[in-house]
Amino acid sequence: MRAYLRQLSPEARAMLMAEVERGLQAGHDHLPAPDLLLEHLREVLRENEDDPAPDRAVNPSRLFFVPIEPFLTDDESAAEPDGRVSRASLAPLWDWIVTEIAPAEAKTFVADVGRHLAAKDQGKADFAARTFQDLVVRKLGDILQAAGKDDKARRRIAFRIGTARAQSDVVEFFTIMKNRDTLSAIGSRLPTRIRSAAGDQLDQIVAVIDTAVARDKALIRYGLILVMNRMPATWHLVRVAVRAAQSDKAERIAESAYGLALSMVLTETERTVRELVHHFRRGQMGRAIESLKDVHEAVRGLRSEVNMSSGTGPARQLAAIRAGVADALKSDLDTIPGRVRRIIRIVPGKHLPAGAAIDQGEVAEIEALLGFLAACKNYASELALNEITLRVLSDLQSQLDNGSRSIIDVLRACEPGELPYRKAQMEAAIRFCAKILGDEFATVIARAAEVAVSSERKAAAKVAAKG
């Protein structure tokens, strides 16, 4: 990794570091081992202290990529162009530009922007960026035109960028840069914030998109992304489609130019499902619950706003999304009762090994899973999780009610040597009960446990006094 980072230009390294730090601050973890990557970047920067690495706050590459920012995504799964550019591709794109596409012009651009920004002349810096962007668009257009007839050239470009969706990233980067003025004009005519997506505001949005599409039909996807970015939830975009098509029937919407909006919302919902599964598999239950809520709201919104006849493409895609959530989570949710049972089951004291202890890491994992399961209960109906959620919850409710009472009984009569283990079991049971049976029940159980331990100590003291 260090060898690769040393090959990058100082600007590309600075940009990569800024993007990794921004992702960590925002809670994104799409990059593998981001902390290790940052450590290696800092080592390389220390090795090259004489490099003219720019201040990341006024990095010329940041200024160059400003038109791309509304279209950035952290999802790297799309193989086909989808109007987005993966954030991970920016550093290799910039390095490709400054080392191969336009190295001499890039050097001049970096120097000019640095000088203008140091003089606080934003206008001249922006003009330098526009001039360099125009040059890169022309040169990259020639490269892509040649690569369109050459598989080897396309593979070389993909290898140069190195992201999972490299071909798509390059094509989308070129298209957005080429049309940046038109897209900027679309953005300036749209409402700054689209809160309700109703009435006159919807009419304004449709009018802006229709005007752009009349000039170039290919721009509708990018216009809809700009609209989606300004909405409180991505699924609200279907309201634009319904308004434009003057119908809530999926078939009528699909026949219009705004059928793409419905497809985009379904695709975004699928992406959120992947995000949900990713967070769940990594044990990041707080983020998983947020994604679960987003998927639930999107599915509910689609079902309420759009009339999808059974058997149509959108209906099948939505059904697959709902089933996909259940399929991805079912096996893990099924394991929860067994994991809880292993923690709170009563093993006779004589069979406990010396120094037996409760794995607190396992307890924390189970507690997080129980919190996720409780959230599933709230969103089960829209996501085909009813059966598995109700079954697992029923099992856990019975198990925790009976198990916690059994631990209390043991606390009253256990040997002093096993008391720490029983108390750890009780503490785990109380944490589990709070998630499944509620805080009030957990508080009652905790008090009962305190009384049991206190009575056991008193009994032991009496026996010692008689002796």
Coordinates of C-alpha atoms in Angstrom, one line a residue:
M1 CA 0.0 0.0 0.0
R2 CA 2.8 2.4 0.9
A3 CA 4.4 1.8 -2.5
Y4 CA 1.2 2.8 -4.3
L5 CA 0.7 5.9 -2.1
R6 CA 4.2 7.0 -2.9
Q7 CA 3.4 6.9 -6.6
L8 CA 0.5 9.4 -6.2
S9 CA 1.0 13.1 -6.7
P10 CA 1.1 15.2 -3.5
E11 CA -2.3 16.7 -4.4
A12 CA -3.8 13.2 -4.9
R13 CA -2.5 12.1 -1.6
A14 CA -3.8 15.2 0.2
M15 CA -7.2 14.7 -1.5
L16 CA -7.3 11.0 -0.6
M17 CA -6.5 11.8 3.1
A18 CA -9.3 14.5 3.1
E19 CA -11.9 12.1 1.7
V20 CA -11.0 9.3 4.2
E21 CA -11.1 11.7 7.1
R22 CA -14.4 13.1 5.9
G23 CA -15.9 9.6 5.6
L24 CA -14.8 8.7 9.1
Q25 CA -16.3 11.8 10.5
A26 CA -19.6 11.2 8.7
G27 CA -19.6 7.6 10.0
H28 CA -19.0 6.0 6.6
D29 CA -17.0 2.8 6.5
H30 CA -17.0 1.8 2.9
L31 CA -13.2 1.8 2.8
P32 CA -11.4 -1.3 4.3
A33 CA -9.2 -0.4 7.3
P34 CA -9.5 3.4 6.9
D35 CA -7.4 4.0 10.1
L36 CA -4.6 1.9 8.6
L37 CA -4.9 3.8 5.3
L38 CA -4.6 7.1 7.1
E39 CA -1.6 5.9 9.0
H40 CA 0.2 4.9 5.8
L41 CA -0.8 8.2 4.2
R42 CA 0.7 10.2 7.1
E43 CA 3.9 8.1 6.9
V44 CA 4.3 8.9 3.2
L45 CA 3.6 12.5 3.8
R46 CA 6.3 12.6 6.5
E47 CA 8.7 11.0 4.0
N48 CA 8.0 13.7 1.5
E49 CA 7.9 16.8 3.7
D50 CA 9.5 18.9 1.0
D51 CA 6.5 18.1 -1.4
P52 CA 4.3 21.2 -2.0
A53 CA 1.3 19.4 -0.6
P54 CA -1.5 22.0 -0.6
D55 CA -3.7 23.0 2.3
R56 CA -6.6 20.5 2.1
A57 CA -9.1 23.2 2.9
V58 CA -8.1 25.0 -0.4
N59 CA -7.0 22.0 -2.4
P60 CA -7.1 22.7 -6.1
S61 CA -8.5 19.2 -6.8
R62 CA -11.4 20.1 -4.5
L63 CA -12.2 23.1 -6.6
F64 CA -11.8 21.1 -9.8
F65 CA -14.3 18.5 -8.6
V66 CA -17.0 20.9 -7.3
P67 CA -19.4 20.1 -10.2
I68 CA -19.2 16.4 -9.2
E69 CA -20.1 16.8 -5.6
P70 CA -24.0 16.5 -5.9
F71 CA -23.5 13.2 -7.7
L72 CA -21.0 11.5 -5.4
T73 CA -21.9 8.1 -3.8
D74 CA -20.3 5.8 -1.3
D75 CA -21.9 2.8 -3.0
E76 CA -19.5 1.1 -5.3
S77 CA -21.8 -1.8 -6.4
A78 CA -23.3 -0.3 -9.6
A79 CA -21.5 -1.6 -12.7
E80 CA -23.6 0.4 -15.2
P81 CA -23.7 4.2 -15.4
D82 CA -26.3 5.5 -12.9
G83 CA -25.7 9.2 -12.8
R84 CA -23.3 8.8 -9.8
V85 CA -19.6 8.9 -9.3
S86 CA -18.1 6.8 -6.4
R87 CA -16.3 9.0 -3.9
A88 CA -13.4 6.4 -3.8
S89 CA -12.7 7.2 -7.5
L90 CA -11.8 10.9 -7.0
A91 CA -8.2 10.4 -5.9
P92 CA -7.3 8.0 -8.8
L93 CA -9.2 10.2 -11.3
W94 CA -7.2 13.2 -10.2
D95 CA -3.9 11.3 -10.3
W96 CA -4.7 10.1 -13.8
I97 CA -5.5 13.7 -14.9
V98 CA -2.3 15.2 -13.4
T99 CA 0.1 12.4 -14.5
E100 CA -1.3 11.3 -17.9
I101 CA -4.2 13.2 -19.3
A102 CA -2.9 16.8 -18.8
P103 CA 0.2 16.8 -16.7
A104 CA 1.7 20.2 -17.8
E105 CA -1.7 22.0 -17.7
A106 CA -2.4 20.4 -14.3
K107 CA 0.8 21.8 -12.9
T108 CA -0.1 25.3 -14.2
F109 CA -3.6 24.9 -12.8
V110 CA -2.4 23.9 -9.3
A111 CA 0.0 26.8 -9.2
D112 CA -2.5 29.3 -10.5
V113 CA -5.3 28.3 -8.1
G114 CA -2.9 28.3 -5.1
R115 CA -1.8 31.8 -6.0
H116 CA -5.3 33.1 -6.5
L117 CA -6.6 31.5 -3.3
A118 CA -3.7 32.8 -1.4
A119 CA -4.6 36.3 -2.7
K120 CA -8.3 35.6 -1.7
D121 CA -9.4 36.0 -5.3
Q122 CA -12.0 33.3 -5.6
G123 CA -13.2 34.7 -9.0
K124 CA -9.9 34.1 -10.7
A125 CA -9.5 30.7 -9.0
D126 CA -13.0 29.7 -10.3
F127 CA -12.0 30.9 -13.8
A128 CA -8.8 28.8 -13.7
A129 CA -10.9 25.8 -12.6
R130 CA -13.4 26.3 -15.5
T131 CA -10.6 26.6 -18.0
F132 CA -8.9 23.4 -16.8
Q133 CA -12.2 21.5 -16.6
D134 CA -12.9 22.4 -20.3
L135 CA -9.4 21.1 -21.2
V136 CA -9.9 17.9 -19.3
V137 CA -13.3 17.3 -20.9
R138 CA -11.9 17.7 -24.4
K139 CA -8.9 15.4 -23.7
L140 CA -10.9 12.8 -21.8
G141 CA -13.6 12.8 -24.5
D142 CA -11.0 11.8 -27.1
I143 CA -9.7 9.0 -24.8
L144 CA -13.2 7.6 -24.2
Q145 CA -14.0 7.8 -27.9
A146 CA -10.9 5.8 -28.8
A147 CA -11.5 3.3 -25.9
G148 CA -15.1 2.7 -27.2
K149 CA -13.6 0.7 -30.0
D150 CA -10.8 -1.0 -28.0
D151 CA -11.5 -3.5 -25.2
K152 CA -7.9 -3.4 -24.1
A153 CA -8.0 0.4 -23.7
R154 CA -11.2 0.1 -21.6
R155 CA -9.5 -2.4 -19.4
R156 CA -6.5 -0.2 -19.0
I157 CA -8.7 2.7 -17.9
A158 CA -10.5 0.4 -15.4
F159 CA -7.2 -0.7 -14.0
R160 CA -5.9 2.9 -13.8
I161 CA -8.9 4.0 -11.7
G162 CA -9.1 0.7 -9.7
T163 CA -12.6 1.1 -8.2
A164 CA -15.2 -1.7 -8.4
R165 CA -17.2 0.5 -10.9
A166 CA -14.3 2.2 -12.7
Q167 CA -15.8 2.2 -16.2
S168 CA -19.1 3.7 -14.8
D169 CA -17.2 6.3 -12.7
V170 CA -15.2 7.5 -15.7
V171 CA -18.2 7.8 -18.0
E172 CA -20.3 9.6 -15.4
F173 CA -17.4 11.9 -14.5
F174 CA -17.1 12.9 -18.1
T175 CA -20.8 13.3 -18.7
I176 CA -21.3 15.5 -15.6
M177 CA -18.3 17.6 -16.3
K178 CA -19.3 18.1 -19.9
N179 CA -22.8 19.2 -18.9
R180 CA -21.8 21.0 -15.7
D181 CA -23.2 24.4 -16.7
T182 CA -26.6 23.0 -17.7
L183 CA -26.8 21.0 -14.4
S184 CA -25.8 24.0 -12.4
A185 CA -28.6 25.9 -14.1
I186 CA -31.1 23.2 -13.2
G187 CA -29.9 23.2 -9.6
S188 CA -30.3 27.0 -9.4
R189 CA -34.0 26.8 -10.5
L190 CA -35.0 24.1 -8.1
P191 CA -36.2 24.9 -4.6
T192 CA -33.2 24.9 -2.1
R193 CA -35.1 22.5 0.2
I194 CA -38.0 20.3 -0.9
R195 CA -39.8 19.6 2.4
S196 CA -43.3 18.6 1.4
A197 CA -43.0 17.7 -2.3
A198 CA -46.6 18.7 -2.9
G199 CA -48.7 21.2 -4.8
D200 CA -47.0 24.2 -6.4
Q201 CA -43.6 23.0 -5.4
L202 CA -44.1 19.8 -7.4
D203 CA -45.3 21.8 -10.4
Q204 CA -42.1 23.9 -10.2
I205 CA -39.9 20.8 -10.0
V206 CA -41.6 19.2 -13.0
A207 CA -41.4 22.4 -15.0
V208 CA -37.6 22.7 -14.4
I209 CA -37.0 19.0 -15.3
D210 CA -39.2 19.2 -18.4
T211 CA -37.3 22.3 -19.6
A212 CA -34.0 20.5 -19.3
V213 CA -35.3 17.3 -20.9
A214 CA -36.6 19.3 -23.9
R215 CA -32.9 20.3 -24.5
D216 CA -31.3 16.9 -23.8
K217 CA -33.3 13.8 -22.7
A218 CA -30.1 12.2 -21.3
L219 CA -30.1 14.9 -18.5
I220 CA -33.2 13.7 -16.8
R221 CA -31.4 11.3 -14.5
Y222 CA -29.0 14.0 -13.3
G223 CA -31.9 16.4 -12.8
L224 CA -33.8 13.9 -10.8
I225 CA -30.7 13.2 -8.6
L226 CA -30.5 16.9 -7.9
V227 CA -34.1 16.8 -6.9
M228 CA -33.6 13.7 -4.7
N229 CA -30.7 15.3 -2.9
R230 CA -32.9 18.1 -1.7
M231 CA -35.7 15.9 -0.4
P232 CA -35.9 14.7 3.2
A233 CA -36.2 11.1 2.0
T234 CA -35.2 9.6 -1.4
W235 CA -38.6 7.9 -1.9
H236 CA -40.3 11.2 -2.0
L237 CA -39.1 11.4 -5.6
V238 CA -42.0 9.2 -6.7
R239 CA -44.3 12.1 -5.9
V240 CA -42.6 14.0 -8.7
A241 CA -43.2 11.0 -11.1
V242 CA -46.9 10.8 -10.0
R243 CA -47.4 14.5 -10.6
A244 CA -45.7 14.5 -14.0
A245 CA -47.5 11.4 -15.2
Q246 CA -50.8 12.7 -13.8
S247 CA -51.4 9.1 -12.5
D248 CA -50.4 6.9 -9.6
K249 CA -50.5 3.8 -11.7
A250 CA -47.0 2.2 -12.1
E251 CA -47.7 1.3 -15.7
R252 CA -48.6 4.9 -16.7
I253 CA -45.6 6.3 -14.8
A254 CA -43.3 3.8 -16.6
E255 CA -44.6 4.9 -20.0
S256 CA -43.6 8.5 -19.2
A257 CA -40.1 10.0 -19.1
Y258 CA -40.5 10.0 -15.3
G259 CA -40.6 6.2 -15.1
L260 CA -36.9 6.6 -14.4
A261 CA -37.8 8.3 -11.1
L262 CA -39.7 5.2 -9.9
S263 CA -36.8 3.0 -11.0
M264 CA -34.3 5.3 -9.2
V265 CA -36.2 5.1 -5.9
L266 CA -36.4 1.3 -6.1
T267 CA -32.7 1.2 -6.9
E268 CA -31.9 3.5 -3.9
T269 CA -34.0 1.3 -1.7
E270 CA -32.0 -1.8 -2.8
R271 CA -28.8 0.2 -2.0
T272 CA -30.2 1.0 1.5
V273 CA -30.9 -2.7 2.0
R274 CA -27.3 -3.5 1.1
E275 CA -26.2 -0.8 3.6
L276 CA -28.5 -2.3 6.3
V277 CA -27.0 -5.8 5.8
H278 CA -23.5 -4.4 5.8
H279 CA -24.0 -2.6 9.1
F280 CA -25.7 -5.6 10.6
R281 CA -23.0 -8.0 9.6
R282 CA -20.4 -5.7 11.2
G283 CA -22.3 -5.4 14.4
Q284 CA -23.0 -1.7 13.9
M285 CA -26.6 -2.0 15.2
G286 CA -27.2 1.7 15.6
R287 CA -26.6 2.3 11.9
A288 CA -28.4 -0.9 11.0
I289 CA -31.5 0.3 12.8
E290 CA -31.3 3.7 10.9
S291 CA -31.1 1.8 7.6
L292 CA -33.9 -0.5 8.6
K293 CA -36.1 2.5 9.3
D294 CA -35.2 4.1 6.0
V295 CA -36.0 0.9 4.1
H296 CA -39.3 0.6 6.0
E297 CA -40.3 4.2 5.2
A298 CA -39.3 3.8 1.5
V299 CA -41.4 0.6 1.1
R300 CA -44.4 2.1 2.9
G301 CA -44.1 5.2 0.8
L302 CA -43.9 3.3 -2.5
R303 CA -46.9 1.1 -1.6
S304 CA -49.0 4.1 -0.5
E305 CA -48.0 6.6 -3.3
V306 CA -47.9 4.2 -6.3
N307 CA -50.5 1.8 -7.5
M308 CA -48.5 -1.3 -8.5
S309 CA -50.4 -4.0 -10.1
S310 CA -49.3 -7.5 -9.2
G311 CA -47.0 -9.0 -11.7
T312 CA -45.6 -5.7 -13.1
G313 CA -41.9 -5.0 -13.0
P314 CA -42.0 -2.4 -10.2
A315 CA -44.2 -4.7 -8.1
R316 CA -41.9 -7.6 -8.5
Q317 CA -38.9 -5.5 -7.6
L318 CA -40.6 -4.1 -4.5
A319 CA -41.6 -7.6 -3.5
A320 CA -38.0 -8.8 -3.9
I321 CA -36.7 -5.9 -1.7
R322 CA -39.1 -6.9 1.1
A323 CA -38.2 -10.6 0.8
G324 CA -34.5 -9.7 0.6
V325 CA -34.5 -8.0 4.0
A326 CA -36.1 -11.1 5.6
D327 CA -33.8 -13.5 3.8
A328 CA -30.7 -11.5 4.9
L329 CA -31.6 -11.3 8.5
K330 CA -33.5 -14.5 9.2
S331 CA -30.6 -16.8 10.0
D332 CA -29.0 -14.3 12.4
L333 CA -32.2 -13.5 14.2
D334 CA -32.9 -17.2 14.6
T335 CA -29.6 -17.6 16.6
I336 CA -30.5 -15.0 19.2
P337 CA -32.5 -17.2 21.6
G338 CA -29.7 -19.8 21.7
R339 CA -27.1 -17.2 22.4
V340 CA -29.2 -15.8 25.2
R341 CA -29.8 -19.3 26.6
R342 CA -26.1 -20.0 26.8
I343 CA -25.5 -16.9 28.9
I344 CA -28.4 -17.2 31.4
R345 CA -28.9 -21.0 31.8
I346 CA -28.4 -22.4 35.2
V347 CA -25.4 -24.8 35.3
P348 CA -25.1 -26.6 38.7
G349 CA -22.3 -25.0 40.8
K350 CA -20.4 -28.3 41.1
H351 CA -20.1 -28.3 37.2
L352 CA -18.8 -24.7 36.9
P353 CA -15.1 -24.7 36.1
A354 CA -12.8 -22.8 38.4
G355 CA -12.7 -19.1 37.5
A356 CA -15.8 -19.4 35.3
A357 CA -16.8 -16.0 33.8
I358 CA -19.4 -14.4 31.5
D359 CA -18.0 -13.2 28.2
Q360 CA -18.9 -9.4 28.4
G361 CA -18.1 -9.0 24.7
E362 CA -20.7 -11.6 23.9
V363 CA -23.2 -10.0 26.3
A364 CA -22.7 -6.6 24.5
E365 CA -23.2 -8.2 21.1
I366 CA -26.4 -10.0 22.2
E367 CA -27.7 -6.8 23.8
A368 CA -27.2 -4.9 20.5
L369 CA -28.9 -7.7 18.6
L370 CA -31.9 -7.5 21.0
G371 CA -32.1 -3.8 20.4
F372 CA -32.2 -4.5 16.6
L373 CA -34.8 -7.2 17.1
A374 CA -37.0 -4.8 19.1
A375 CA -36.7 -2.3 16.2
C376 CA -37.7 -5.0 13.7
K377 CA -40.9 -5.4 15.6
N378 CA -41.8 -1.8 14.7
Y379 CA -41.1 -2.3 11.0
A380 CA -42.0 -5.9 10.6
S381 CA -45.2 -5.6 8.6
E382 CA -43.7 -3.7 5.6
L383 CA -40.6 -5.8 5.4
A384 CA -41.9 -9.4 5.6
L385 CA -40.4 -9.8 9.0
N386 CA -43.6 -10.5 11.0
E387 CA -43.2 -14.3 11.3
I388 CA -39.6 -14.4 12.3
T389 CA -39.8 -11.4 14.6
L390 CA -42.9 -12.6 16.5
R391 CA -41.5 -16.1 16.9
V392 CA -38.1 -15.0 18.2
L393 CA -39.6 -12.4 20.5
S394 CA -42.1 -14.9 22.0
D395 CA -39.3 -17.3 22.7
L396 CA -37.1 -14.6 24.3
Q397 CA -39.9 -13.2 26.4
S398 CA -40.6 -16.6 28.0
Q399 CA -36.9 -17.5 28.3
L400 CA -35.9 -14.2 29.9
D401 CA -38.9 -14.1 32.3
N402 CA -38.3 -17.7 33.5
G403 CA -34.5 -17.5 33.3
S404 CA -34.1 -14.3 35.3
R405 CA -36.3 -15.7 38.1
S406 CA -34.3 -18.9 38.2
I407 CA -31.1 -16.9 38.5
I408 CA -32.6 -15.0 41.5
D409 CA -33.5 -18.3 43.1
V410 CA -29.9 -19.5 42.7
L411 CA -28.5 -16.2 44.1
R412 CA -30.3 -16.9 47.4
A413 CA -28.6 -20.2 48.0
C414 CA -25.4 -20.3 45.9
E415 CA -21.9 -21.0 47.4
P416 CA -19.7 -17.9 47.9
G417 CA -17.3 -19.1 45.3
E418 CA -19.9 -19.0 42.5
L419 CA -21.5 -15.8 43.5
P420 CA -19.5 -13.6 41.1
Y421 CA -20.5 -15.8 38.2
R422 CA -24.2 -15.7 39.2
K423 CA -24.1 -12.0 39.7
A424 CA -22.6 -11.6 36.2
Q425 CA -25.4 -13.8 34.8
M426 CA -28.0 -11.7 36.6
E427 CA -26.5 -8.4 35.2
A428 CA -26.6 -9.9 31.7
A429 CA -30.2 -11.0 32.2
I430 CA -31.2 -7.5 33.4
R431 CA -29.7 -5.9 30.3
F432 CA -31.5 -8.4 28.0
C433 CA -34.8 -7.9 29.8
A434 CA -34.5 -4.1 29.4
K435 CA -34.4 -4.6 25.6
I436 CA -37.2 -7.2 25.3
L437 CA -39.5 -6.9 28.4
G438 CA -39.0 -3.2 29.1
D439 CA -37.1 -1.0 31.5
E440 CA -39.8 -1.4 34.2
F441 CA -39.5 -5.2 34.3
A442 CA -35.7 -5.0 34.2
T443 CA -35.8 -2.6 37.2
V444 CA -38.1 -4.9 39.2
I445 CA -35.8 -7.9 38.4
A446 CA -32.7 -5.9 39.4
R447 CA -34.2 -5.0 42.8
A448 CA -35.2 -8.6 43.4
A449 CA -31.7 -9.7 42.6
E450 CA -30.3 -7.2 45.1
V451 CA -32.6 -8.5 47.8
A452 CA -31.6 -12.1 46.9
V453 CA -27.9 -11.3 47.2
S454 CA -28.5 -9.4 50.5
S455 CA -30.4 -12.3 52.0
E456 CA -27.8 -14.8 51.0
R457 CA -25.1 -12.7 52.7
K458 CA -27.2 -12.5 55.9
A459 CA -27.7 -16.2 55.9
A460 CA -24.0 -16.8 55.5
A461 CA -23.3 -14.4 58.3
K462 CA -25.6 -16.2 60.6
V463 CA -24.0 -19.5 59.9
A464 CA -20.6 -18.0 60.5
A465 CA -21.8 -16.5 63.8
K466 CA -23.2 -19.9 65.0
G467 CA -19.9 -21.6 64.1

